[in-house]
Amino acid sequence: MPLTPEARAIEAVLIVAVEPVPAGLLAELLELPVEQIDPLCDELSEACRSEGRGFEVVRIAGGFRIQTHPDLAPYVERFANVGVSSRLSAAALETLAIVAYKQPVSRAQIAALRGVNVDGVVRLLEHRGYIAAVGRAPGPGQAVLYATTDAFLERLGLDRLDQLPPVEDLLPGPEALAELEEQMSPVVDG
Amino acid sequence: MPLTPEARAIEAVLIVAVEPVPAGLLAELLELPVEQIDPLCDELSEACRSEGRGFEVVRIAGGFRIQTHPDLAPYVERFANVGVSSRLSAAALETLAIVAYKQPVSRAQIAALRGVNVDGVVRLLEHRGYIAAVGRAPGPGQAVLYATTDAFLERLGLDRLDQLPPVEDLLPGPEALAELEEQMSPVVDG
Amino acid sequence: MVATVSTPAFEGPIDLLLQLVNSHQVDLYDVPLAAVVDAFVVEVAGWDSVDLQVLSEFLIVASTLIELKSRRLLPGPDDIDTDEELVGWEERDLLLARLLECQAYAAAADGFALLLEQAARSVPRTAGLDLDFVVNAPDLLEGVTPDDLADAFGRATAERPVPVVDLYHVTVDTVTVADTVAALARRLPRLGASTFRELTRHLTSRMEIIVSFLALLELCKQGRVSLDQGHTFGDLEVAWVADDRQPVPVGPGLYDEYEG
């Protein structure tokens, strides 16, 4: 049985979501009363079960999210271990370098500097323990700020951050960064 | 009709993937001959369509990926945080077209065609990940040669470069040619 | 190295021609050649060595434009010698070929814009792996030294994104040649004689100055002003030729407009 339009919309949002999405936010996006979200997510969840999808829709602390079906963990683990390249890509290394030299820094600031969405790369670096969230920026939005970890220093064979080779810092300061961030209009071009 | 175990496993892998997964890698993970991957992905794709899911399974940039259904763009865009990127200018798009059709191509070759300095535009396109330096031209000068990237294919929603229309199809028709010629002949008004 | 010529609407000779060709209202001959040449000269001055290829290509484009434009601008015989007309056919053919190729890429660019727009309607899943999966992948920083990191930082910062302001659809308030002819026809009789620099002193945009120049040429064609330039690049002396027989025709549509 095909999904209802509302359940489809919820599924699409959960597909792009990186964090669990609260029912309140889903209600807002769909312009529906929040009481209707639970039944819709149940519909979605049930549809995944009955059709034997490879993922499930679950409610966890903070909201709803899509995750792989536990049955398929062996494939997912194999993918995680085989599918990742054994070296950091040039893009990932450059992002790591920006975090190392400009820390603490937000994802949006890195994105503004690199001109591309860096969510995936930041996640990877965080996942691998090279960088970590260390706080939140003051002001509106309260963006999460990232810094390098002790594991990062260890892997590079350094004791302290100030042992990093000096670089000519051509990057704009915080104010210019904020401005740059603003100029990058949040238009999706693909 | 429930998915086959193989299609489920592929779906689970695509759910955790952050970039298109090549058929060869899927075959390796599932321990199946690579020829069986295409039909399995077709099955998955068809199941998504017939059940009216909020996402689709597509073949893009040489691999498979899960993406939201275009119908649901209004919800997904509102959910935002889908990427920080600004639109490409007409000049950037034209330069990108030249690289796409003439790759590998040097900056000087692009400049000769466009009749302007293209350093800034090439840098922008490289920075945005649409093009990348892929080598150097033989001969004196050893100009850096540029080609389009997988990210270019992804952002244009293409699987392979040869899906672009042949350049011959893009040339203006005979009427346009006649008109051009007429405009370029030295008419003096009296 | 090829010269970049940037005015709000035009970028370089080829772009310029393309725009002229594509928008049917613009006269091919109304090209701000001085700006094109100025920019090129500045560019050449910065060269370490002379690139003959670029130089000659520019000369072909520029000389073709200059030839075509000068015939149009200068008062002269109404018809031209056919032999003379044939001169430059080869250059024009070359230019034509390049224009055609550029048009094909411009069409491809339109297609790209469409594809980008369509593709942007679908967003890929990038949530990645749940963190509770066990990953035994090798250390991704294996073999990376602090110096590599510093180099990466250098690369990342050397390629800062250039904020792009797309002026493609910006329309500016245009000052028309017709209006300027009318204004000069009122102003010049009082002044009697003046110089181009004097007449354009109050103007702020290059566009207005170009339009004033074109308006003066129109008046010159009509025999209402005399123009004299003492020496190359000297100030242009403008003198009103008193003629009470009939007023200078004014009104929209009487003069070719500059669409720069």
PDB file of C-alpha atoms in Angstrom, chain C residues 13 37 43 49 51 53 58 67 83 112 128-129 133 162 167 174 189 204 212 234 239 242 259-260:
ATOM      1  CA  PRO C  13      35.710  40.922 -26.568  1.00  0.00           C
ATOM      2  CA  VAL C  37      42.232  48.005 -25.409  1.00  0.00           C
ATOM      3  CA  GLU C  43      47.618  43.221 -18.927  1.00  0.00           C
ATOM      4  CA  SER C  49      57.443  37.739 -21.608  1.00  0.00           C
ATOM      5  CA  ASP C  51      52.849  35.685 -25.532  1.00  0.00           C
ATOM      6  CA  GLN C  53      49.635  33.716 -29.558  1.00  0.00           C
ATOM      7  CA  PHE C  58      43.659  39.831 -29.388  1.00  0.00           C
ATOM      8  CA  GLU C  67      37.584  48.422 -38.485  1.00  0.00           C
ATOM      9  CA  ASP C  83      37.074  45.348 -52.557  1.00  0.00           C
ATOM     10  CA  PHE C 112      23.941  22.721 -16.985  1.00  0.00           C
ATOM     11  CA  GLY C 128      26.697   8.378   7.424  1.00  0.00           C
ATOM     12  CA  LEU C 129      27.376   5.573   9.781  1.00  0.00           C
ATOM     13  CA  PHE C 133      29.244   0.554  14.522  1.00  0.00           C
ATOM     14  CA  VAL C 162      35.656  34.395  -4.434  1.00  0.00           C
ATOM     15  CA  LEU C 167      25.468  41.022 -12.548  1.00  0.00           C
ATOM     16  CA  THR C 174      20.568  54.080 -18.957  1.00  0.00           C
ATOM     17  CA  PRO C 189      25.332  77.175 -28.260  1.00  0.00           C
ATOM     18  CA  THR C 204      30.635  59.989 -12.936  1.00  0.00           C
ATOM     19  CA  SER C 212      28.336  61.820 -24.462  1.00  0.00           C
ATOM     20  CA  GLY C 234      44.991  65.211 -26.431  1.00  0.00           C
ATOM     21  CA  ALA C 239      33.045  73.939 -31.128  1.00  0.00           C
ATOM     22  CA  ALA C 242      26.127  78.156 -35.465  1.00  0.00           C
ATOM     23  CA  GLU C 259      23.397  49.562 -24.602  1.00  0.00           C
ATOM     24  CA  GLY C 260      26.619  49.109 -22.663  1.00  0.00           C
TER      25      GLY C 260
END
